[in-house]
């Protein structure tokens, strides 16, 4: 059954708006070419969208061209303003953007453990208010919030989770009260990071992948067939509770200590670095573990990976290396296989230059960390077979291709399922990016929807 004229117009309008979003300003002729619509149909939709205030003339296609055919049309970016929040246990970061997602202002505020619930909420709400004013936004249309914890798949609400600050849940309600008319959306931080990596980062070519979040804590997000998978209770990806060998006990329903978190959380990585003599100054509000991993990569390779490329190229993929190049550390399960020596990096010569003293402390640390991460990744691969795992968060980005290659080599030995391991392209910033993309999509879906009849 053919679409009615009104439905056809709505479909054409959405197609044109999507192209203007993805491609930027276009002429009517370019819209005709990209949509395949007739010239009169394109002229009608341009007139309709202009009258509705969705698009406007933003320039001309060339210096020598004049007239209607040269007009460039673009989405009216200030029709709505959006905000995105990354809510962590230690503070809040905020960005405010226009309808196209272009960032107009951003700010962060630390919130200490000893801050009460009321004052913490007020600090966060005041930060949103100040940042909005700085961006010139009189009101916010949509607010996207990324936070740790479980999201109820039925209601979309942040569930009360043991171990998380009480102000997290209060903040969502406070923003809804203080921003009348704004749509407030809350989502698990790791799920948002996965969406950002899929849209703008390391997984742009993947419909199936798992993001392993490595920041202050651990988490995972599952994308299969291009869709985020939540599970019956919204808990898909709570990998910190995964029972693993190498810990002193088992996790409980209220505490992930003893689970994968005890191997790969920031505190565990920091202790591992200390054991191997790897040091780095504390810098910024991010996890110190990321600074330590970055220092190990820099110390081992001088910023150059074992293949001569960048050691922490955030947007690269792990190459298909021989297992011996990033084999397990000495004494680990799988054999005493040391990585080959590279000038100034993997091997350390004795004073007389005649004997190899073995891998450097940095290499041993990176190998030990890869051993730990591979335990969690192998479990994910065995159950989901995603074909690709992205090492996300600040630690995943700091480890870059060097760490990803080591984890991938171990998975090749542990699993018959081919799995590519990639470093994050967005790091800790993926949560804010994902929250902003979510807010933008929701706002555009509402604003660009055809009028109800």
XYZ file of N, CA, C and O in Angstrom, residues 278-442:
660
model
N 56.678 0.393 38.562
C 56.273 1.409 37.591
C 55.701 2.598 38.337
O 54.818 2.449 39.185
N 56.183 3.791 38.018
C 55.753 4.990 38.725
C 55.331 6.066 37.736
O 55.783 6.096 36.598
N 54.467 6.956 38.208
C 54.022 8.094 37.407
C 53.439 9.125 38.350
O 52.857 8.774 39.387
N 53.582 10.402 38.043
C 52.972 11.437 38.884
C 51.456 11.403 38.763
O 50.910 11.018 37.717
N 50.773 11.802 39.822
C 49.322 11.922 39.759
C 48.979 13.230 39.053
O 49.447 14.295 39.453
N 48.176 13.149 38.019
C 47.835 14.346 37.253
C 46.353 14.320 36.915
O 45.854 13.344 36.365
N 45.651 15.395 37.243
C 44.247 15.509 36.887
C 43.340 14.679 37.772
O 43.772 14.033 38.733
N 42.046 14.702 37.410
C 41.040 14.012 38.215
C 40.807 12.575 37.764
O 40.079 11.846 38.413
N 41.411 12.169 36.656
C 41.215 10.809 36.162
C 41.918 9.798 37.038
O 42.670 10.142 37.954
N 41.687 8.522 36.789
C 42.320 7.478 37.605
C 43.837 7.485 37.441
O 44.345 7.583 36.318
N 44.543 7.386 38.549
C 45.996 7.322 38.524
C 46.463 6.110 37.736
O 47.534 6.118 37.120
N 45.649 5.050 37.747
C 46.001 3.840 37.010
C 46.268 4.156 35.533
O 47.157 3.566 34.909
N 45.508 5.080 34.952
C 45.727 5.437 33.555
C 47.078 6.112 33.366
O 47.780 5.871 32.368
N 47.470 6.948 34.318
C 48.784 7.594 34.238
C 49.895 6.548 34.313
O 50.909 6.642 33.609
N 49.705 5.546 35.157
C 50.714 4.494 35.314
C 50.826 3.646 34.042
O 51.934 3.316 33.601
N 49.693 3.290 33.459
C 49.723 2.505 32.221
C 50.358 3.320 31.103
O 51.191 2.813 30.331
N 49.988 4.593 31.011
C 50.589 5.450 29.996
C 52.092 5.588 30.181
O 52.857 5.582 29.207
N 52.521 5.699 31.436
C 53.956 5.802 31.719
C 54.684 4.516 31.340
O 55.821 4.555 30.844
N 54.042 3.372 31.557
C 54.664 2.094 31.187
C 54.832 1.985 29.677
O 55.880 1.544 29.181
N 53.802 2.396 28.927
C 53.902 2.365 27.473
C 55.002 3.309 26.997
O 55.820 2.957 26.141
N 55.033 4.496 27.581
C 56.045 5.470 27.191
C 57.443 4.991 27.563
O 58.398 5.126 26.784
N 57.572 4.403 28.767
C 58.875 3.927 29.211
C 59.374 2.746 28.407
O 60.587 2.610 28.164
N 58.441 1.898 27.970
C 58.843 0.701 27.232
C 59.148 0.992 25.774
O 60.063 0.414 25.188
N 58.388 1.904 25.186
C 58.498 2.121 23.752
C 58.838 3.558 23.375
O 58.947 3.864 22.198
N 58.930 4.448 24.348
C 59.239 5.830 24.035
C 58.197 6.480 23.165
O 58.497 7.343 22.343
N 56.912 6.054 23.334
C 55.844 6.604 22.519
C 55.696 5.921 21.182
O 54.846 6.284 20.383
N 56.535 4.899 20.899
C 56.450 4.172 19.628
C 56.136 2.716 19.916
O 56.762 2.090 20.759
N 55.124 2.189 19.249
C 54.719 0.813 19.476
C 55.722 -0.175 18.944
O 56.659 0.178 18.216
N 55.558 -1.454 19.272
C 56.497 -2.480 18.850
C 56.564 -2.657 17.340
O 57.510 -3.248 16.831
N 55.567 -2.135 16.618
C 55.602 -2.234 15.160
C 56.105 -0.954 14.518
O 56.061 -0.807 13.305
N 56.561 -0.010 15.360
C 57.056 1.247 14.824
C 55.997 2.319 14.764
O 56.290 3.472 14.505
N 54.717 1.958 15.031
C 53.650 2.946 15.038
C 53.498 3.570 16.403
O 54.245 3.264 17.330
N 52.498 4.439 16.521
C 52.278 5.108 17.800
C 51.883 4.085 18.855
O 51.041 3.228 18.627
N 52.477 4.190 20.036
C 52.239 3.197 21.078
C 50.843 3.273 21.634
O 50.309 2.298 22.112
N 50.234 4.428 21.610
C 48.892 4.556 22.157
C 47.970 5.214 21.152
O 47.237 6.127 21.464
N 48.031 4.758 19.925
C 47.152 5.314 18.900
C 45.730 4.940 19.226
O 45.310 3.815 19.065
N 44.970 5.906 19.716
C 43.649 5.624 20.238
C 42.666 5.094 19.219
O 41.721 4.445 19.569
N 42.839 5.388 17.932
C 41.856 4.967 16.957
C 42.339 3.796 16.108
O 41.720 3.453 15.123
N 43.434 3.164 16.492
C 43.930 2.046 15.703
C 43.322 0.749 16.150
O 42.595 0.665 17.121
N 43.603 -0.319 15.426
C 43.162 -1.646 15.817
C 44.380 -2.495 16.118
O 45.476 -2.265 15.618
N 44.173 -3.473 16.962
C 45.280 -4.353 17.322
C 45.641 -5.210 16.120
O 44.806 -5.864 15.521
N 46.890 -5.212 15.755
C 47.311 -5.979 14.577
C 47.403 -7.454 14.908
O 47.456 -7.856 16.058
N 47.443 -8.262 13.849
C 47.492 -9.706 14.024
C 48.939 -10.138 14.207
O 49.639 -10.464 13.267
N 49.380 -10.135 15.474
C 50.784 -10.394 15.749
C 51.012 -11.858 16.098
O 50.115 -12.561 16.553
N 52.274 -12.277 15.951
C 52.652 -13.600 16.446
C 52.540 -13.586 17.955
O 52.800 -12.593 18.600
N 52.125 -14.694 18.524
C 51.909 -14.726 19.961
C 53.183 -14.414 20.728
O 53.147 -13.842 21.811
N 54.303 -14.747 20.188
C 55.537 -14.531 20.936
C 55.838 -13.065 21.137
O 56.508 -12.695 22.095
N 55.296 -12.196 20.257
C 55.641 -10.786 20.395
C 55.026 -10.168 21.629
O 55.565 -9.250 22.216
N 53.843 -10.645 22.012
C 53.233 -10.115 23.228
C 52.799 -11.270 24.118
O 51.704 -11.290 24.628
N 53.677 -12.227 24.268
C 53.376 -13.432 25.021
C 53.253 -13.173 26.494
O 53.481 -12.073 26.974
N 52.848 -14.177 27.270
C 52.646 -13.998 28.696
C 53.946 -13.685 29.411
O 55.022 -14.017 28.960
N 53.793 -13.012 30.522
C 54.970 -12.653 31.312
C 55.607 -13.908 31.899
O 54.971 -14.951 32.014
N 56.826 -13.789 32.277
C 57.543 -14.935 32.830
C 56.809 -15.474 34.039
O 56.409 -14.741 34.921
N 56.647 -16.792 34.057
C 56.010 -17.429 35.192
C 54.511 -17.490 35.104
O 53.872 -18.062 35.964
N 53.896 -16.857 34.080
C 52.449 -16.906 33.967
C 52.057 -18.185 33.249
O 52.848 -18.810 32.572
N 50.762 -18.511 33.387
C 50.270 -19.718 32.754
C 50.408 -19.598 31.244
O 50.094 -18.588 30.660
N 50.899 -20.625 30.596
C 51.058 -20.595 29.158
C 52.511 -20.631 28.744
O 52.826 -20.659 27.578
N 53.425 -20.583 29.715
C 54.825 -20.713 29.366
C 55.612 -19.469 29.631
O 55.084 -18.373 29.707
N 56.918 -19.648 29.781
C 57.824 -18.545 30.050
C 58.314 -18.005 28.722
O 59.356 -18.367 28.224
N 57.481 -17.126 28.116
C 57.799 -16.592 26.802
C 57.981 -15.094 26.927
O 57.034 -14.373 27.217
N 59.184 -14.618 26.741
C 59.443 -13.184 26.836
C 59.285 -12.538 25.469
O 59.643 -13.125 24.460
N 58.728 -11.315 25.428
C 58.627 -10.621 24.148
C 60.010 -10.367 23.567
O 60.982 -10.235 24.303
N 60.137 -10.286 22.249
C 61.442 -10.063 21.639
C 61.965 -8.679 21.969
O 61.209 -7.757 22.191
N 63.244 -8.570 21.941
C 63.857 -7.298 22.253
C 63.717 -6.321 21.109
O 63.829 -6.668 19.946
N 63.405 -5.070 21.454
C 63.385 -3.978 20.502
C 64.389 -2.947 20.987
O 64.528 -2.724 22.188
N 65.071 -2.289 20.083
C 66.074 -1.323 20.498
C 65.484 -0.276 21.417
O 64.512 0.386 21.083
N 66.059 -0.186 22.607
C 65.637 0.828 23.557
C 64.305 0.552 24.202
O 63.718 1.429 24.801
N 63.765 -0.689 24.063
C 62.442 -0.905 24.633
C 62.358 -2.223 25.372
O 62.619 -2.298 26.557
N 62.012 -3.326 24.671
C 61.621 -4.543 25.369
C 62.749 -5.196 26.142
O 62.561 -5.634 27.259
N 63.903 -5.323 25.580
C 64.983 -5.996 26.265
C 65.920 -5.023 26.943
O 66.034 -3.869 26.565
N 66.593 -5.484 27.963
C 67.574 -4.656 28.666
C 68.896 -5.408 28.695
O 68.980 -6.508 29.231
N 69.932 -4.849 28.099
C 71.224 -5.514 28.034
C 71.975 -5.406 29.354
O 71.893 -4.401 30.063
N 72.729 -6.449 29.677
C 73.596 -6.398 30.849
C 74.712 -5.383 30.600
O 74.941 -4.943 29.473
N 75.443 -5.026 31.669
C 76.466 -3.986 31.566
C 77.517 -4.333 30.519
O 77.972 -3.474 29.764
N 77.924 -5.619 30.444
C 78.961 -5.983 29.483
C 78.419 -6.160 28.060
O 79.172 -6.444 27.139
N 77.069 -5.981 27.914
C 76.478 -6.033 26.577
C 76.393 -7.426 25.998
O 76.054 -7.577 24.827
N 76.681 -8.491 26.775
C 76.713 -9.839 26.211
C 75.518 -10.680 26.587
O 75.318 -11.737 26.014
N 74.704 -10.216 27.533
C 73.582 -11.038 27.991
C 72.328 -10.176 28.076
O 72.393 -8.983 28.361
N 71.207 -10.780 27.833
C 69.919 -10.094 27.911
C 69.366 -10.290 29.314
O 69.171 -11.415 29.766
N 69.106 -9.176 30.001
C 68.585 -9.247 31.370
C 67.086 -9.457 31.402
O 66.498 -9.478 32.470
N 66.416 -9.623 30.248
C 64.987 -9.887 30.219
C 64.170 -8.627 30.024
O 64.688 -7.521 29.905
N 62.865 -8.780 30.000
C 61.977 -7.645 29.770
C 62.132 -6.578 30.853
O 62.434 -6.880 32.007
N 61.862 -5.363 30.494
C 61.928 -4.248 31.440
C 60.757 -4.324 32.411
O 59.764 -5.015 32.160
N 60.820 -3.604 33.531
C 59.689 -3.587 34.468
C 58.395 -3.138 33.800
O 57.320 -3.654 34.121
N 58.495 -2.172 32.883
C 57.294 -1.697 32.205
C 56.648 -2.790 31.366
O 55.419 -2.955 31.366
N 57.476 -3.561 30.661
C 56.936 -4.651 29.850
C 56.305 -5.723 30.733
O 55.223 -6.253 30.435
N 56.981 -6.057 31.827
C 56.425 -7.072 32.738
C 55.088 -6.607 33.311
O 54.154 -7.405 33.474
N 54.991 -5.317 33.621
C 53.727 -4.765 34.141
C 52.624 -4.851 33.084
O 51.499 -5.291 33.379
N 52.918 -4.454 31.862
C 51.912 -4.497 30.801
C 51.481 -5.927 30.498
O 50.302 -6.200 30.246
N 52.435 -6.862 30.538
C 52.087 -8.266 30.314
C 51.208 -8.803 31.445
O 50.257 -9.549 31.212
N 51.545 -8.435 32.677
C 50.743 -8.887 33.816
C 49.334 -8.302 33.752
O 48.346 -8.992 34.051
N 49.236 -7.053 33.352
C 47.915 -6.435 33.212
C 47.120 -7.112 32.095
O 45.920 -7.371 32.245
N 47.776 -7.409 30.988
C 47.099 -8.107 29.884
C 46.616 -9.484 30.330
O 45.530 -9.927 29.925
N 47.406 -10.174 31.164
C 46.969 -11.461 31.701
C 45.644 -11.311 32.437
O 44.715 -12.114 32.290
N 45.555 -10.260 33.249
C 44.340 -10.047 34.043
C 43.148 -9.702 33.150
O 42.052 -10.252 33.321
N 43.359 -8.774 32.237
C 42.255 -8.358 31.372
C 41.759 -9.507 30.504
O 40.557 -9.629 30.240
N 42.664 -10.358 30.070
C 42.285 -11.474 29.208
C 41.323 -12.427 29.909
O 40.481 -13.054 29.246
N 41.410 -12.534 31.223
C 40.492 -13.403 31.962
C 39.054 -12.916 31.779
O 38.136 -13.698 31.503
N 38.842 -11.612 31.926
C 37.504 -11.069 31.748
C 37.056 -11.091 30.304
O 35.911 -11.444 29.992
N 37.945 -10.727 29.396
C 37.597 -10.701 27.976
C 37.249 -12.106 27.485
O 36.284 -12.291 26.733
N 38.007 -13.114 27.909
C 37.745 -14.490 27.473
C 36.359 -14.950 27.905
O 35.666 -15.672 27.170
N 35.932 -14.544 29.092
C 34.596 -14.916 29.563
C 33.516 -14.284 28.693
O 32.530 -14.924 28.324
N 33.707 -13.015 28.365
C 32.756 -12.315 27.497
C 32.700 -12.976 26.123
O 31.624 -13.200 25.559
N 33.860 -13.298 25.578
C 33.941 -13.896 24.245
C 33.261 -15.260 24.225
O 32.534 -15.599 23.279
N 33.466 -16.045 25.254
C 32.890 -17.394 25.290
C 31.367 -17.362 25.289
O 30.718 -18.236 24.708
N 30.785 -16.344 25.914
C 29.323 -16.280 26.024
C 28.693 -15.549 24.845
O 27.659 -15.971 24.320
N 29.303 -14.460 24.392
C 28.655 -13.580 23.416
C 29.230 -13.671 22.005
O 28.543 -13.313 21.051
N 30.488 -14.084 21.862
C 31.147 -14.133 20.555
C 30.943 -12.830 19.781
O 30.434 -12.825 18.656
N 31.372 -11.682 20.341
C 31.117 -10.399 19.682
C 32.034 -10.116 18.507
O 31.760 -9.218 17.707
N 33.153 -10.823 18.406
C 34.097 -10.589 17.322
C 35.017 -9.410 17.537
O 36.046 -9.295 16.875
N 34.653 -8.521 18.462
C 35.467 -7.337 18.726
C 35.236 -6.883 20.155
O 34.086 -6.832 20.618
N 36.319 -6.554 20.848
C 36.250 -5.988 22.194
C 37.061 -4.700 22.194
O 38.213 -4.684 21.740
N 36.458 -3.624 22.660
C 37.136 -2.333 22.761
C 37.531 -2.104 24.213
O 36.690 -2.194 25.114
N 38.817 -1.857 24.446
C 39.297 -1.525 25.788
C 39.058 -0.038 25.996
O 39.764 0.806 25.457
N 38.017 0.290 26.758
C 37.578 1.666 26.896
C 38.046 2.321 28.171
O 38.820 1.767 28.953
N 37.545 3.527 28.392
C 37.907 4.282 29.579
C 39.310 4.841 29.505
O 40.045 4.655 28.527
N 39.698 5.521 30.558
C 41.004 6.166 30.589
C 42.150 5.162 30.507
O 43.161 5.410 29.836
N 41.990 4.019 31.166
C 43.058 3.008 31.156
C 43.184 2.374 29.787
O 44.297 2.166 29.269
N 42.051 2.043 29.149
C 42.103 1.449 27.818
C 42.743 2.370 26.802
O 43.533 1.929 25.967
N 42.440 3.662 26.891
C 43.046 4.601 25.962
C 44.532 4.775 26.245
O 45.343 4.862 25.318
N 44.909 4.805 27.520
C 46.323 4.968 27.872
C 47.151 3.777 27.406
O 48.295 3.935 26.961
N 46.594 2.575 27.483
C 47.320 1.385 27.032
C 47.451 1.318 25.525
O 48.405 0.716 25.013
N 46.502 1.915 24.814
C 46.576 1.985 23.363
C 46.734 0.635 22.692
O 46.339 -0.414 23.207
N 47.347 0.665 21.521
C 47.539 -0.559 20.739
C 48.457 -1.546 21.442
O 48.330 -2.759 21.279
N 49.398 -1.031 22.251
C 50.340 -1.914 22.947
C 49.600 -2.887 23.872
O 49.835 -4.099 23.846
N 48.689 -2.361 24.686
C 47.944 -3.214 25.605
C 46.921 -4.060 24.844
O 46.759 -5.256 25.140
N 46.248 -3.472 23.863
C 45.238 -4.218 23.107
C 45.843 -5.420 22.393
O 45.263 -6.508 22.371
N 47.018 -5.243 21.825
C 47.675 -6.347 21.135
C 48.007 -7.488 22.097
O 47.876 -8.669 21.747
N 48.434 -7.138 23.276
C 48.767 -8.165 24.271
C 47.532 -8.951 24.699
O 47.572 -10.175 24.846
N 46.435 -8.252 24.917
C 45.204 -8.938 25.293
C 44.715 -9.815 24.141
O 44.321 -10.969 24.341
N 44.773 -9.303 22.933
C 44.312 -10.079 21.776
C 45.125 -11.363 21.601
O 44.568 -12.432 21.289
N 46.440 -11.285 21.804
C 47.277 -12.481 21.659
C 46.884 -13.546 22.671
O 46.872 -14.744 22.366
N 46.534 -13.144 23.876
C 46.136 -14.106 24.907
C 44.793 -14.732 24.571
O 44.573 -15.931 24.794
N 43.869 -13.928 24.026
C 42.563 -14.465 23.653
C 42.701 -15.484 22.525
O 41.976 -16.482 22.469
N 43.641 -15.276 21.623
C 43.863 -16.251 20.554
C 44.254 -17.607 21.122
O 43.939 -18.645 20.540
N 44.978 -17.608 22.227
C 45.380 -18.881 22.841
C 44.262 -19.487 23.684
O 44.175 -20.699 23.829
N 43.399 -18.636 24.246
C 42.395 -19.095 25.196
C 41.064 -19.463 24.544
O 40.260 -20.181 25.146
N 40.796 -18.944 23.335
C 39.474 -19.128 22.740
C 39.577 -19.497 21.265
O 40.418 -18.954 20.539
N 38.690 -20.378 20.794
C 38.662 -20.693 19.365
C 37.908 -19.642 18.558
O 37.858 -19.726 17.334
N 37.312 -18.649 19.229
C 36.498 -17.645 18.567
C 37.354 -16.431 18.210
O 37.918 -15.778 19.089
N 37.447 -16.127 16.933
C 38.274 -15.012 16.483
C 37.750 -13.704 17.070
O 36.571 -13.366 16.912
N 38.620 -12.984 17.744
C 38.222 -11.746 18.423
C 39.298 -10.686 18.243
O 40.462 -10.917 18.583
N 38.892 -9.550 17.742
C 39.798 -8.417 17.611
C 39.683 -7.546 18.853
O 38.573 -7.275 19.325
N 40.801 -7.130 19.394
C 40.810 -6.256 20.563
C 41.362 -4.904 20.139
O 42.465 -4.823 19.595
N 40.590 -3.865 20.376
C 40.965 -2.525 19.949
C 41.061 -1.580 21.146
O 40.306 -1.719 22.109
N 41.929 -0.579 21.058
C 41.956 0.451 22.103
C 40.872 1.491 21.854
O 40.468 1.733 20.709
N 40.418 2.113 22.921
C 39.433 3.174 22.805
C 39.983 4.348 22.006
O 41.164 4.689 22.097
N 39.110 4.982 21.235
C 39.483 6.215 20.548
C 39.070 7.444 21.345
O 39.560 8.536 21.099
N 38.162 7.261 22.321
C 37.592 8.399 23.037
C 37.956 8.438 24.513
O 37.799 9.479 25.158
N 38.424 7.333 25.071
C 38.836 7.307 26.468
C 37.725 7.683 27.422
O 36.550 7.382 27.207
N 38.096 8.396 28.496
C 37.114 8.783 29.504
C 36.085 9.757 28.980
O 34.986 9.881 29.537
N 36.395 10.481 27.902
C 35.446 11.430 27.329
C 34.288 10.777 26.607
O 33.354 11.470 26.184
N 34.310 9.452 26.470
C 33.252 8.758 25.737
C 31.900 8.879 26.441
O 30.861 8.890 25.780
N 31.886 8.978 27.765
C 30.609 9.058 28.482
C 29.894 10.362 28.148
O 28.700 10.371 27.802
N 30.616 11.480 28.239
C 30.008 12.768 27.889
C 29.566 12.784 26.430
O 28.493 13.300 26.098
N 30.409 12.247 25.549
C 30.060 12.221 24.134
C 28.806 11.395 23.908
O 27.912 11.782 23.150
N 28.720 10.245 24.565
C 27.539 9.399 24.421
C 26.289 10.056 24.978
O 25.201 9.943 24.402
N 26.428 10.751 26.110
C 25.283 11.452 26.691
C 24.794 12.563 25.767
O 23.587 12.792 25.616
N 25.736 13.265 25.128
C 25.360 14.343 24.215
C 24.701 13.788 22.958
O 23.708 14.347 22.462
N 25.226 12.689 22.427
C 24.604 12.066 21.254
C 23.182 11.603 21.571
O 22.270 11.759 20.749
N 22.990 11.052 22.765
C 21.663 10.587 23.167
C 20.693 11.754 23.283
O 19.544 11.680 22.819
N 21.152 12.855 23.908
C 20.304 14.036 24.035
C 19.981 14.621 22.661
O 18.836 15.024 22.392
N 20.962 14.666 21.784
C 20.738 15.220 20.449
C 19.733 14.384 19.665
O 18.825 14.919 19.016
N 19.896 13.066 19.696
C 18.977 12.194 18.963
C 17.548 12.347 19.482
O 16.591 12.416 18.693
N 17.406 12.388 20.816
C 16.061 12.502 21.389
C 15.428 13.846 21.021
O 14.237 13.903 20.672
